[in-house]
PDB file of C-alpha atoms and ligand atoms in Angstrom:
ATOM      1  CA  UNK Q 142     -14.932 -26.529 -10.922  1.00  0.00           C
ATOM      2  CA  UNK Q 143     -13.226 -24.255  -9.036  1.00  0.00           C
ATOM      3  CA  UNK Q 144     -12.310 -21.508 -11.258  1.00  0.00           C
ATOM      4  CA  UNK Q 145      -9.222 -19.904 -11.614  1.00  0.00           C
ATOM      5  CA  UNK Q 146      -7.129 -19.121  -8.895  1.00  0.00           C
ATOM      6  CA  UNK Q 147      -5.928 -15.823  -8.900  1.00  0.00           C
ATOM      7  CA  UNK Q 148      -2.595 -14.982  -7.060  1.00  0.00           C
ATOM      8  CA  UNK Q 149      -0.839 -11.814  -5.447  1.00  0.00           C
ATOM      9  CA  UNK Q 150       2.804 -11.363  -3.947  1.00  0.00           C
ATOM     10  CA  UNK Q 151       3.827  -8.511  -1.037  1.00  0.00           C
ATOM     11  CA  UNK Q 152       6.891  -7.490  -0.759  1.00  0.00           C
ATOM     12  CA  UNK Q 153       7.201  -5.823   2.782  1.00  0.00           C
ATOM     13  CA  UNK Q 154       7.923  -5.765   5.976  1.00  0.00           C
ATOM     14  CA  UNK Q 155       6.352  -8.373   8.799  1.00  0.00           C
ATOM     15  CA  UNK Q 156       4.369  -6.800  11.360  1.00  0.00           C
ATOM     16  CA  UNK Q 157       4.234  -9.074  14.298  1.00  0.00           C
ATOM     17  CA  UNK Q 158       1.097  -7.139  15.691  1.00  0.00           C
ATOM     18  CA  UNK Q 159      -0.266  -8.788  12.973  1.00  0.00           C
ATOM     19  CA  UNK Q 160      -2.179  -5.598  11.775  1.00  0.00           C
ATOM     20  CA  UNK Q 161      -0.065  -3.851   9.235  1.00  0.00           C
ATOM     21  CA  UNK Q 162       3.068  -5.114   6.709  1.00  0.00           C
ATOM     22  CA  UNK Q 163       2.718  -8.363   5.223  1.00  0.00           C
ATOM     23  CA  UNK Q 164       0.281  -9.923   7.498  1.00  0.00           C
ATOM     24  CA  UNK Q 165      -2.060  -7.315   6.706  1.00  0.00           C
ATOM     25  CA  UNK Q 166      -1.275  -7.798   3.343  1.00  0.00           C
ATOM     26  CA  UNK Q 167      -2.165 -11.459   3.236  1.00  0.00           C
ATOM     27  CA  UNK Q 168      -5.315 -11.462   5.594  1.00  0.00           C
ATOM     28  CA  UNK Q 169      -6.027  -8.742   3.236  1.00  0.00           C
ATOM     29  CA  UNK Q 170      -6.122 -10.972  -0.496  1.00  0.00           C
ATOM     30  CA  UNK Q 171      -7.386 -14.089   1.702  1.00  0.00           C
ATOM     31  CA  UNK Q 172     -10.704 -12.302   2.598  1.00  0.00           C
ATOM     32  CA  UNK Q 173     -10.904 -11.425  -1.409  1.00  0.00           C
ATOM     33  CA  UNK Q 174     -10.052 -14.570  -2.261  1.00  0.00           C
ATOM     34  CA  UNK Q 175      -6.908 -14.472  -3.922  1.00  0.00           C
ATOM     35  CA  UNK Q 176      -3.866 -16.532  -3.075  1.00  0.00           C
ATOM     36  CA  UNK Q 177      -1.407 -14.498  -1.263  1.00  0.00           C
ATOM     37  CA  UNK Q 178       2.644 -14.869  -1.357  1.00  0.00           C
ATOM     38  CA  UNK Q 179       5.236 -12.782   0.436  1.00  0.00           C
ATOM     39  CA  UNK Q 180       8.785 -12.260   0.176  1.00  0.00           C
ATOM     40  CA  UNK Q 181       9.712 -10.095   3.569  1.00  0.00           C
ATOM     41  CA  UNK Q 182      11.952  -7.390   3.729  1.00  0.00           C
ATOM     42  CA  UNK Q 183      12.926  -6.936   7.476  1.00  0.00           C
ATOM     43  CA  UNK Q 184      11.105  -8.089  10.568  1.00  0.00           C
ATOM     44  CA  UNK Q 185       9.578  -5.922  12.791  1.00  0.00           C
ATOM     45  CA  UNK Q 186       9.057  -6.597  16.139  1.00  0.00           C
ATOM     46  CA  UNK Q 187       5.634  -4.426  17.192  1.00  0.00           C
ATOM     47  CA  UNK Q 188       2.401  -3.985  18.604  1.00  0.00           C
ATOM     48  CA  UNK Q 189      -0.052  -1.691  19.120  1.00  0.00           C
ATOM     49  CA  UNK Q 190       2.122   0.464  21.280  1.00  0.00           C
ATOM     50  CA  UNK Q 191       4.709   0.494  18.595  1.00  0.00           C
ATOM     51  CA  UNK Q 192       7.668  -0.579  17.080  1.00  0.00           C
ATOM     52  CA  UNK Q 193       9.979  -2.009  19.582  1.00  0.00           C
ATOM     53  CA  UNK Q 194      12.793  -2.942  16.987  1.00  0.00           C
ATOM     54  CA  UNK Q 195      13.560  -3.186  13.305  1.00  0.00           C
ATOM     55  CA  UNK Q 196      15.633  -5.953  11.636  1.00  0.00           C
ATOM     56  CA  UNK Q 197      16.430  -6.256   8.080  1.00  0.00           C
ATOM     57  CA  UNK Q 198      16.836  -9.053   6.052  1.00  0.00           C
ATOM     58  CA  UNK Q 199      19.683  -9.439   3.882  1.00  0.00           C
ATOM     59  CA  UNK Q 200      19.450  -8.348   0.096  1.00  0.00           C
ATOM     60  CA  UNK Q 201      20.011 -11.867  -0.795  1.00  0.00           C
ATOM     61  CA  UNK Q 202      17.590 -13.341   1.251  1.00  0.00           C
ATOM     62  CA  UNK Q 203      14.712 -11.122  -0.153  1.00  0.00           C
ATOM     63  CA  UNK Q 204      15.910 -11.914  -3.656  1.00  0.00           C
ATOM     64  CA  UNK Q 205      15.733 -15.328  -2.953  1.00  0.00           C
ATOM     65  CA  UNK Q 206      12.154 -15.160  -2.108  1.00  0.00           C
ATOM     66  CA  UNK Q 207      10.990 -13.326  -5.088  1.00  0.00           C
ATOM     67  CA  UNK Q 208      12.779 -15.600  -7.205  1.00  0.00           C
ATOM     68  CA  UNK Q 209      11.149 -18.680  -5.641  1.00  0.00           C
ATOM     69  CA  UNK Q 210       7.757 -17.184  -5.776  1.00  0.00           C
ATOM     70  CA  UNK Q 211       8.654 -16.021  -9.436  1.00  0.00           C
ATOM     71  CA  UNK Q 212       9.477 -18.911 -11.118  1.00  0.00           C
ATOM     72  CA  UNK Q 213       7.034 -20.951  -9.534  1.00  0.00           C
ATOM     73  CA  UNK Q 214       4.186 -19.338  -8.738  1.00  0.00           C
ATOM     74  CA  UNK Q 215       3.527 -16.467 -11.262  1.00  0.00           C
ATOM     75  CA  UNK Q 216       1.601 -13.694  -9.427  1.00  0.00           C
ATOM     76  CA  UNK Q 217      -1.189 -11.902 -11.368  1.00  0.00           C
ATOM     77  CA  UNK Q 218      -0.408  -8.566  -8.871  1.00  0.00           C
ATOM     78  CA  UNK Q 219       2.166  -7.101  -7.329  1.00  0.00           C
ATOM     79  CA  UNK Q 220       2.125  -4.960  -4.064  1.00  0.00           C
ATOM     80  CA  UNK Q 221       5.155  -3.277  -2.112  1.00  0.00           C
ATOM     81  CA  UNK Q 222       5.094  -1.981   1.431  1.00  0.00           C
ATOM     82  CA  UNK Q 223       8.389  -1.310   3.591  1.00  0.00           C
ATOM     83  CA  UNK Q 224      11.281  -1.493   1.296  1.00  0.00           C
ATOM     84  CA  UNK Q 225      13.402   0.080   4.224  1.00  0.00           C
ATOM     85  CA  UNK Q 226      16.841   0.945   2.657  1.00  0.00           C
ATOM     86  CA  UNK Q 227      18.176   2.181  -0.665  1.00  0.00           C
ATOM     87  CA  UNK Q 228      19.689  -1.210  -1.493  1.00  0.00           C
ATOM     88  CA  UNK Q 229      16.523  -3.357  -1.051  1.00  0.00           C
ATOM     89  CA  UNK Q 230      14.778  -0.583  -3.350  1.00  0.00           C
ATOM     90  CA  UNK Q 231      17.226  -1.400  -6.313  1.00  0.00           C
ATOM     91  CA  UNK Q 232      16.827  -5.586  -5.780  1.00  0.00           C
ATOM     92  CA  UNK Q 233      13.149  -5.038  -5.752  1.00  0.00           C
ATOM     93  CA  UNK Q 234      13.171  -2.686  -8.753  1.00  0.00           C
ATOM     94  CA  UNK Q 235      15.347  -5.129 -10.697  1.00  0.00           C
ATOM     95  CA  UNK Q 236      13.337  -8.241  -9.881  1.00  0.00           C
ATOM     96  CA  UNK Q 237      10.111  -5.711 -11.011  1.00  0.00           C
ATOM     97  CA  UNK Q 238      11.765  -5.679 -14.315  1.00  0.00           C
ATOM     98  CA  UNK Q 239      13.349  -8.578 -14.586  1.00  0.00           C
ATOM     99  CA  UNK Q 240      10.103 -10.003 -14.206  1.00  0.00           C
ATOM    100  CA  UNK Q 241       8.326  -7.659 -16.761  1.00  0.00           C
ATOM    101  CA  UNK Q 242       5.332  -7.142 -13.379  1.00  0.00           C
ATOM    102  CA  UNK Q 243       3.175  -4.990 -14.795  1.00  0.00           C
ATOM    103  CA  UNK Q 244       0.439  -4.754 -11.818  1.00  0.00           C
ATOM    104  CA  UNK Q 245       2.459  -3.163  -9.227  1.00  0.00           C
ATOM    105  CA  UNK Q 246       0.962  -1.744  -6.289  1.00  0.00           C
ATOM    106  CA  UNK Q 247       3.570   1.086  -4.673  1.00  0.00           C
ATOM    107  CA  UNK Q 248       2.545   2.136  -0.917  1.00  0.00           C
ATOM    108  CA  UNK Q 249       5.266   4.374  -0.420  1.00  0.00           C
ATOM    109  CA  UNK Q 250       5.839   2.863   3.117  1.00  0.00           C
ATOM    110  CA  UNK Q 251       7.678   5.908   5.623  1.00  0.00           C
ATOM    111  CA  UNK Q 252       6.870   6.353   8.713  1.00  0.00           C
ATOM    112  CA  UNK Q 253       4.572   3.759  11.397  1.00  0.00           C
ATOM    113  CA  UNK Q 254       1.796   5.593  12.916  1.00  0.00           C
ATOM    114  CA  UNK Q 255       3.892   6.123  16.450  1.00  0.00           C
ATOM    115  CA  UNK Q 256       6.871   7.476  14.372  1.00  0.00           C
ATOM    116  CA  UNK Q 257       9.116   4.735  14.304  1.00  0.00           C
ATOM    117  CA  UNK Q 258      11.045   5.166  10.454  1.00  0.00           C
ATOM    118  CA  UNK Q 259      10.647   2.398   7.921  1.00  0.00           C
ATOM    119  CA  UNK Q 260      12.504   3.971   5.429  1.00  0.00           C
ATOM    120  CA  UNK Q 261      15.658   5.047   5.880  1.00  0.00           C
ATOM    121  CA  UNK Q 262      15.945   8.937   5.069  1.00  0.00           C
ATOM    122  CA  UNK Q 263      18.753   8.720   2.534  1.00  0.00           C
ATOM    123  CA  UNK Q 264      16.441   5.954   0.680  1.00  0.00           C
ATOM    124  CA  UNK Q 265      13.533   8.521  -0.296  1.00  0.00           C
ATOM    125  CA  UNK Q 266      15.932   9.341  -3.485  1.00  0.00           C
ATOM    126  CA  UNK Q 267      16.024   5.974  -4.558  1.00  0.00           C
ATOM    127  CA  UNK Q 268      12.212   5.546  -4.789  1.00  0.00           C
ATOM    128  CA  UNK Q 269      11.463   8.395  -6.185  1.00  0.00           C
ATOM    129  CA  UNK Q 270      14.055   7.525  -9.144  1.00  0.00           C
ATOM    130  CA  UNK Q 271      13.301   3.591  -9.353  1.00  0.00           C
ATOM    131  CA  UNK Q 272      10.417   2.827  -7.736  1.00  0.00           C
ATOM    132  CA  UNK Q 273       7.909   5.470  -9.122  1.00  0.00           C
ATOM    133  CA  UNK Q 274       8.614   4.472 -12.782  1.00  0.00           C
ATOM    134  CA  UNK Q 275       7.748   1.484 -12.066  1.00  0.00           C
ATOM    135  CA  UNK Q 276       4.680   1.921  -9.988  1.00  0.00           C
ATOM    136  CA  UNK Q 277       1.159   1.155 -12.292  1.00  0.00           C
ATOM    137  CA  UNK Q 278      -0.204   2.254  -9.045  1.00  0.00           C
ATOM    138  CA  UNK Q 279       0.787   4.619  -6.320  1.00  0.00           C
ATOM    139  CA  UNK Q 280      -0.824   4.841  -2.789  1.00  0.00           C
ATOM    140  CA  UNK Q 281       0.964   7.428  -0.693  1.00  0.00           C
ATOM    141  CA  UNK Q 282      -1.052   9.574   2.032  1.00  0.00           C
ATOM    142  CA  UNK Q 283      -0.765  13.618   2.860  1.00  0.00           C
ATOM    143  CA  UNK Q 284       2.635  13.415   4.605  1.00  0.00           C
ATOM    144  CA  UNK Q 285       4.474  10.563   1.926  1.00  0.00           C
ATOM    145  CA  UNK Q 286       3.327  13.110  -1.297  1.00  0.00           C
ATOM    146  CA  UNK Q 287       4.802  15.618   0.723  1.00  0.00           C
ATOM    147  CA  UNK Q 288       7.913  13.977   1.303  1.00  0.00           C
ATOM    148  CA  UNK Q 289       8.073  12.285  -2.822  1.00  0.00           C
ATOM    149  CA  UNK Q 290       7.040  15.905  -4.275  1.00  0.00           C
ATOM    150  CA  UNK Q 291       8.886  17.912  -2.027  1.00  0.00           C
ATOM    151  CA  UNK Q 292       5.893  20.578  -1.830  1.00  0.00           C
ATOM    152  CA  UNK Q 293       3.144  21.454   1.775  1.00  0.00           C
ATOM    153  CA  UNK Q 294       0.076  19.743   1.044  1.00  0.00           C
ATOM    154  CA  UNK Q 295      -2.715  21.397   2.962  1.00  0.00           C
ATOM    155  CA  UNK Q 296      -5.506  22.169   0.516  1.00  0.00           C
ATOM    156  CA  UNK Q 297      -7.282  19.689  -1.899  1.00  0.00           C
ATOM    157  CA  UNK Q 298      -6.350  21.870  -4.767  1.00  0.00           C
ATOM    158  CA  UNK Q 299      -2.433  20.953  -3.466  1.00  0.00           C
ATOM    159  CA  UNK Q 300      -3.289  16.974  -3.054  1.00  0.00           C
ATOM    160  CA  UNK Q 301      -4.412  17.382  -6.724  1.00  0.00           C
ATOM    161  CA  UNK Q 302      -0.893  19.547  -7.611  1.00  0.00           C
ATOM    162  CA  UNK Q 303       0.818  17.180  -6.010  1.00  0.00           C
ATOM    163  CA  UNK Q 304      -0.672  13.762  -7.433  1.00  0.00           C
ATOM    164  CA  UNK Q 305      -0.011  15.136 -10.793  1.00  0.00           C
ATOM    165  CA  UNK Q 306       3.607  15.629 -10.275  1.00  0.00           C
ATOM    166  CA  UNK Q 307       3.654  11.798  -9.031  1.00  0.00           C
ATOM    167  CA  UNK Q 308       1.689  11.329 -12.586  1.00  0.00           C
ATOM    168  CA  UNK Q 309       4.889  13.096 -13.986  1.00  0.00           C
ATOM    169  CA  UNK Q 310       7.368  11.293 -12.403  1.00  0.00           C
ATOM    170  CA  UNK Q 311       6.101   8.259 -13.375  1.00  0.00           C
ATOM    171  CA  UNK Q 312       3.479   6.871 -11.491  1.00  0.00           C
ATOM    172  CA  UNK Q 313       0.258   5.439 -13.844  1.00  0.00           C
ATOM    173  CA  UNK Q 314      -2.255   5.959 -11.633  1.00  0.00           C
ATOM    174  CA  UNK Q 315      -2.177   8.354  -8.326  1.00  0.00           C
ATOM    175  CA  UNK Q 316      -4.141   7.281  -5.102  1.00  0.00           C
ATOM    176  CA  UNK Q 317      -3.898   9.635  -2.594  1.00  0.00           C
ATOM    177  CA  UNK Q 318      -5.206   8.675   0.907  1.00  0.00           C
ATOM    178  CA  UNK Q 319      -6.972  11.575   2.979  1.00  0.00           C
ATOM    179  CA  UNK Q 320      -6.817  10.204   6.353  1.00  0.00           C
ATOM    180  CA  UNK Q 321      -4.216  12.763   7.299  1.00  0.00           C
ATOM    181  CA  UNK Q 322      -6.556  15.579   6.428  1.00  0.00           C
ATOM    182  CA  UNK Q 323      -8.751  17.427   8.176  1.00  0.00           C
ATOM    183  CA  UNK Q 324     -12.641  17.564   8.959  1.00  0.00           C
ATOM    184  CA  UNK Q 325     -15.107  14.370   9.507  1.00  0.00           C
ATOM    185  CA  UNK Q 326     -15.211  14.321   6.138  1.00  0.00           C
ATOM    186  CA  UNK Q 327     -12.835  12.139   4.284  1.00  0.00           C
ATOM    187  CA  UNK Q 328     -11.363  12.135   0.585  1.00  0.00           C
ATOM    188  CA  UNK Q 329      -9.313   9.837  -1.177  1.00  0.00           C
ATOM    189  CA  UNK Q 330      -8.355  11.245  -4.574  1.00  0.00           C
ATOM    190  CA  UNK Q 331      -7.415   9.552  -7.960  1.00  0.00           C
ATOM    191  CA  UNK Q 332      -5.608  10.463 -10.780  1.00  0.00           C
ATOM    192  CA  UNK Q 333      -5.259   8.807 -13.977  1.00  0.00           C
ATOM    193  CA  UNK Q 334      -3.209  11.706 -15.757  1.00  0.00           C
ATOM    194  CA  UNK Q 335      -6.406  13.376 -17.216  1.00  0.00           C
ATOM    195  CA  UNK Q 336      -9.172  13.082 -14.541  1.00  0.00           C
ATOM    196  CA  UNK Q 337      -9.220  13.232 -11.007  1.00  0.00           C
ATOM    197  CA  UNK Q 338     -12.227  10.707  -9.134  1.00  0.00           C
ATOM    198  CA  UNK Q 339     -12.845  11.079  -5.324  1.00  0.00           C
ATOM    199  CA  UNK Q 340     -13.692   8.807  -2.628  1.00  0.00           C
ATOM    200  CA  UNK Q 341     -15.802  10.685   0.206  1.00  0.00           C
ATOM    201  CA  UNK Q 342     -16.447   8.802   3.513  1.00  0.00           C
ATOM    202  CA  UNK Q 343     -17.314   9.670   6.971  1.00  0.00           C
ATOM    203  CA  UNK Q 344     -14.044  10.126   8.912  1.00  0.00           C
ATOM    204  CA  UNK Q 345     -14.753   7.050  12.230  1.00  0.00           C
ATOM    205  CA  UNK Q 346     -13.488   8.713  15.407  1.00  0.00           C
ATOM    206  CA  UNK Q 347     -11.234   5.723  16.407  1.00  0.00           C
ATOM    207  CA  UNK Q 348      -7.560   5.227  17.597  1.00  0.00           C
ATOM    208  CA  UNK Q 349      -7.578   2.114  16.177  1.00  0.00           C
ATOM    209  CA  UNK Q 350      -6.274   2.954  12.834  1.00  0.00           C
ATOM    210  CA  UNK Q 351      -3.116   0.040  12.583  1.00  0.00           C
ATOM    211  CA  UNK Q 352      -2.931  -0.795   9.361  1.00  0.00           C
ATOM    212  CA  UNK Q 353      -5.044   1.170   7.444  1.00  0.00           C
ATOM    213  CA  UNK Q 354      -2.352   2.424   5.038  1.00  0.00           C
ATOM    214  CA  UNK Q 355      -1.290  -1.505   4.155  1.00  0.00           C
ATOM    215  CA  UNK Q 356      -4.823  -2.952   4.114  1.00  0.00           C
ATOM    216  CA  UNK Q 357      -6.086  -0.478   1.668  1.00  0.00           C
ATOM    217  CA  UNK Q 358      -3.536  -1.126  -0.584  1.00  0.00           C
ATOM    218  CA  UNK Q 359      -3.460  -4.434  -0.435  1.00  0.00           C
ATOM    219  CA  UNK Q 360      -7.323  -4.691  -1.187  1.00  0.00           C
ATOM    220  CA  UNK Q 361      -6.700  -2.393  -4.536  1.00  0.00           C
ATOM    221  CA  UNK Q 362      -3.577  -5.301  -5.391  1.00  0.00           C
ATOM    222  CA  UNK Q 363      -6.110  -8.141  -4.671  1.00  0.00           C
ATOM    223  CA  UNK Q 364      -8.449  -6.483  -7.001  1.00  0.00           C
ATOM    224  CA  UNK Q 365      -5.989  -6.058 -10.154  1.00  0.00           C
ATOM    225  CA  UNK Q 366      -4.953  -9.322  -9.454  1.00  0.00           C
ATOM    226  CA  UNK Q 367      -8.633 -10.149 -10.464  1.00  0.00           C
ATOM    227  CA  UNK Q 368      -8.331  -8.520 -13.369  1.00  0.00           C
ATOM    228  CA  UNK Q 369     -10.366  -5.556 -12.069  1.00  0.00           C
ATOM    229  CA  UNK Q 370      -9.962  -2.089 -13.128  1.00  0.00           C
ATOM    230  CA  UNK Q 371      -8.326   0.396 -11.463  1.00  0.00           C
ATOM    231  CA  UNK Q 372     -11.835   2.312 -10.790  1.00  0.00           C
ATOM    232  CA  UNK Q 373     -13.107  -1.175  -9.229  1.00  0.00           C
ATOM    233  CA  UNK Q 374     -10.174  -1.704  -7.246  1.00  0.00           C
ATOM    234  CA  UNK Q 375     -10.217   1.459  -5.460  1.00  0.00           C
ATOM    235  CA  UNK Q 376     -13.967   1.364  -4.859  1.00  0.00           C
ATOM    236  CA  UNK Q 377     -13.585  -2.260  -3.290  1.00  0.00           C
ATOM    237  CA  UNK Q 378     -10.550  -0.929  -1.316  1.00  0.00           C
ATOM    238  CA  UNK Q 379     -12.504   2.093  -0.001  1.00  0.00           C
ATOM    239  CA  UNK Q 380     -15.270  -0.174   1.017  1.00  0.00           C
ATOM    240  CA  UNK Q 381     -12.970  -2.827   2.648  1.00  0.00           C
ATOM    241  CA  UNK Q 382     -11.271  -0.198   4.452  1.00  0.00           C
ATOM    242  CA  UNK Q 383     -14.517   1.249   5.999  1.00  0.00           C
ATOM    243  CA  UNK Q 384     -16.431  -1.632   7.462  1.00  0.00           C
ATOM    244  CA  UNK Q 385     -12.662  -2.640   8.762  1.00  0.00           C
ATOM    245  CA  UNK Q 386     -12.071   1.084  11.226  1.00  0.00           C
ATOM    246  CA  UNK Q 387     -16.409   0.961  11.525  1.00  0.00           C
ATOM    247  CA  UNK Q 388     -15.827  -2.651  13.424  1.00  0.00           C
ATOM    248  CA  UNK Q 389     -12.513  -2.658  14.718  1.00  0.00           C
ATOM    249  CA  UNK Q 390     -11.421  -5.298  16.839  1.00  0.00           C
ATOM    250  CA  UNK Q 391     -10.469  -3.702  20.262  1.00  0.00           C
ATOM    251  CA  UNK Q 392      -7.696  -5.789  20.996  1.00  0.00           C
ATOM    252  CA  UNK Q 393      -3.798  -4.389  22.520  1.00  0.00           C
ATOM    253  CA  UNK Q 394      -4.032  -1.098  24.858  1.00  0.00           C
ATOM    254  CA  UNK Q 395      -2.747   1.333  22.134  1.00  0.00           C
ATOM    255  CA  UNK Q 396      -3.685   1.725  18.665  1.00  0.00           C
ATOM    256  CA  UNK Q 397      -5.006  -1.459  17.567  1.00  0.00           C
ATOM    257  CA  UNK Q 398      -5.368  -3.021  14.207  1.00  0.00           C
ATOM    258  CA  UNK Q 399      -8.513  -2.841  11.795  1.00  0.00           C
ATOM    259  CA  UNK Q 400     -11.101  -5.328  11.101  1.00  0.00           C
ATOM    260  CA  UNK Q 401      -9.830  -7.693   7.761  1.00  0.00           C
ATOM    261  CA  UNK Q 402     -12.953 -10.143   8.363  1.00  0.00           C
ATOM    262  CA  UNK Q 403     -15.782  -7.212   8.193  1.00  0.00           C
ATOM    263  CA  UNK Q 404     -15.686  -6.765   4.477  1.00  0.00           C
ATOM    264  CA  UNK Q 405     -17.718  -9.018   2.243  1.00  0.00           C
ATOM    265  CA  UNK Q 406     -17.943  -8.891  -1.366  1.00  0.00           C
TER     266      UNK Q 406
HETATM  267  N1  ADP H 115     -10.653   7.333  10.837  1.00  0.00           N
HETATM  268  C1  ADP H 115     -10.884   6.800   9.644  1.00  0.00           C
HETATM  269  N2  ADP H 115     -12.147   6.507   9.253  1.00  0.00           N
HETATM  270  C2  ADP H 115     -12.392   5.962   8.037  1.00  0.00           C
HETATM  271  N3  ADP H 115     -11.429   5.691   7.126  1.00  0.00           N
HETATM  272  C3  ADP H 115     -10.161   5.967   7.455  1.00  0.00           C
HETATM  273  C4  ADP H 115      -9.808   6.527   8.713  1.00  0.00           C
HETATM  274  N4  ADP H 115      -8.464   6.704   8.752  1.00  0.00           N
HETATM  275  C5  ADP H 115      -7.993   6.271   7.553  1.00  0.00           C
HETATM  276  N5  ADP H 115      -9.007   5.841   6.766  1.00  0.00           N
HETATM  277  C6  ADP H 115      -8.886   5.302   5.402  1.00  0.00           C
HETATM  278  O1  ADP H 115      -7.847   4.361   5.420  1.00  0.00           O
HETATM  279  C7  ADP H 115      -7.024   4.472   4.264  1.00  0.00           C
HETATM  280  C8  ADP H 115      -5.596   4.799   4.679  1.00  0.00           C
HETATM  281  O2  ADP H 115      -5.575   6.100   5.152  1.00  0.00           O
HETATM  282  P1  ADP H 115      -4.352   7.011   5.613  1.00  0.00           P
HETATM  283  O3  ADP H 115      -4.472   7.201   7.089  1.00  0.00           O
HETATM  284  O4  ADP H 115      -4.382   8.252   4.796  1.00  0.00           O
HETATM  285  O5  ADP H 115      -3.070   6.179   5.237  1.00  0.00           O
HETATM  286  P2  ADP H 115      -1.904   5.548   6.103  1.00  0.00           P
HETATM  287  O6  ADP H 115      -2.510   4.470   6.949  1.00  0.00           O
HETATM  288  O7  ADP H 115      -0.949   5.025   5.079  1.00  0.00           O
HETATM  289  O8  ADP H 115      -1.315   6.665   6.913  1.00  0.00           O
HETATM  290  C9  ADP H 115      -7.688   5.538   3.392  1.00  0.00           C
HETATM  291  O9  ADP H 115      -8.544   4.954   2.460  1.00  0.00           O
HETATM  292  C10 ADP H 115      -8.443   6.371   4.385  1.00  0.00           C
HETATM  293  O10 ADP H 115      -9.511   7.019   3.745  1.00  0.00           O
HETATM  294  C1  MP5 H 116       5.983  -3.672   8.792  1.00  0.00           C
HETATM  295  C2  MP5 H 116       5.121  -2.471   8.659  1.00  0.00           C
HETATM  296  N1  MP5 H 116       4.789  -2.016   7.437  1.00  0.00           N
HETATM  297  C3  MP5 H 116       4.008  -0.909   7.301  1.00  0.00           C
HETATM  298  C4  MP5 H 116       3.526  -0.241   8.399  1.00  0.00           C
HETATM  299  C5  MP5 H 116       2.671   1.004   8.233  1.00  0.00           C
HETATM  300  O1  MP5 H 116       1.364   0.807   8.648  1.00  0.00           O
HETATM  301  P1  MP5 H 116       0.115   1.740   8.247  1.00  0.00           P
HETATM  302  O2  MP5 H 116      -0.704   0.954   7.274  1.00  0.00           O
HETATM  303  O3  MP5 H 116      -0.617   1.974   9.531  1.00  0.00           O
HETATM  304  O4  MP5 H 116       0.647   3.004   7.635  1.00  0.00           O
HETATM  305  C6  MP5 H 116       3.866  -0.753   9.678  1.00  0.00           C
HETATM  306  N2  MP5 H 116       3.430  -0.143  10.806  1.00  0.00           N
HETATM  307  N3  MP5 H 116       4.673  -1.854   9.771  1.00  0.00           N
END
């Protein structure tokens, strides 16, 4: 027998680098063994020098794509990356609801490493107000709480003030990445809207950090889709994410993508 097959979708932007977005994403559920879908919200073309151009897909052609997967396919876990413009952040809440997803990953996608916007400015409204409620998980880092809460997050006691007011607007549970702080130490935080858990690690002095944001996420999504709890999930996800900057590749001349074949379960 083989067991049951567990399933996740991503809805998010393709990364031609292959490191981040949706091909993160799926090399991401493959190495936890669960069946990955996508439905793509623009194409990217990039590297690991950067993003060299951005091109959006049409509403209609990302609706399409949930739909198919939808109706077909049934995914046990949800994840969201680049949702890129206010418009595509309505369809995708819709087809949330429409779908009654209740396992849905939010990585409040911003900014690439180098700079390059994947979110439109005038869109950060529109997540706050439809994606957030919606989100049974959210996985922002330092500068993307910032931006959603509106506050300077410098000190741990401000990551924690600042996951709660995600808690408040919304979110289920808060995980906020630390690998914008500072020190060799780093902390990822959790907050269920009672407790807060950390995640310490040893910060890897690397430039080859491509990915990280998606990858981690996507290894929490993989996890729920397995029925895991959200504790679980984020320890596997902290794990995956370490053994993939300890052993990165070293491939491209800038900042190059992580390891998604290091981690074993
Ligand atoms: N240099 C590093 N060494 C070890 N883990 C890292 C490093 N940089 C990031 N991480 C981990 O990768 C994940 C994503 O981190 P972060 O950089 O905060 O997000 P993003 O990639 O979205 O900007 C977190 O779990 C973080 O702890
Ligand atoms: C298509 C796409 N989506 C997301 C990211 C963010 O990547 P990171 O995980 O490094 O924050 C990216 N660079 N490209």
């Amino acid at each position: 027998m083989r067991g049951m097959v567990y399933k996740a979708l991503t809805i998010a932007g393709s990364d031609s680098g292959g490191g981040a977005g949706i091909q993160a994403d799926l090399k991401t559920f493959h190495q936890l063994r669960v069946f990955g879908m996508s439905a793509i919200t623009a194409v990217t073309a990039q590297n690991t020098l950067g993003v060299q151009g951005v091109y959006p897909l049409s509403v209609e052609a990302v609706e399409r794509q949930i739909d198919s997967v939808a109706v077909d396919l049934s995914p046990h876990a949800v994840k969201t990356g680049m949702l890129f413009s206010q418009e595509m952040i309505e369809l995708v809440a819709h087809k949330i609801k429409q779908y009654k997803w209740m396992s849905v990953v939010v990585d409040p996608v911003m900014i690439a490493k180098g700079g390059a916007p994947l979110l439109k400015q005038e869109a950060v409204e529109a997540l706050q107000r439809h994606m957030l409620p919606l989100a049974y998980v959210l996985t922002p880092n330092i500068p993307e709480a910032e931006v959603l809460t509106n506050m300077r997050i410098e000190t741990l006691e401000q990551r924690k003030e600042a996951a709660k007011k995600l808690h408040d607007m919304g979110v289920r549970y808060v995980v906020m990445k630390g690998g914008h702080g500072e020190g060799n130490e780093l902390v990822d935080i959790l907050y269920d809207g009672e407790q807060f858990y950390e995640w310490k690690s040893k910060r890897i002095d690397t430039k080859h950090t491509h990915g990280t944001g998606c990858t981690f996420a996507a290894a929490i999504t993989a996890q729920l889709a397995k029925g895991k709890t959200i504790y679980e999930a984020v320890d596997v996800a902290k794990r995956f994410i370490q053994v993939a900057v300890e052993q990165t590749l070293q491939i491209g001349s800038g900042h190059g993508p992580t390891n998604h074949w290091a981690f074993h379960e």
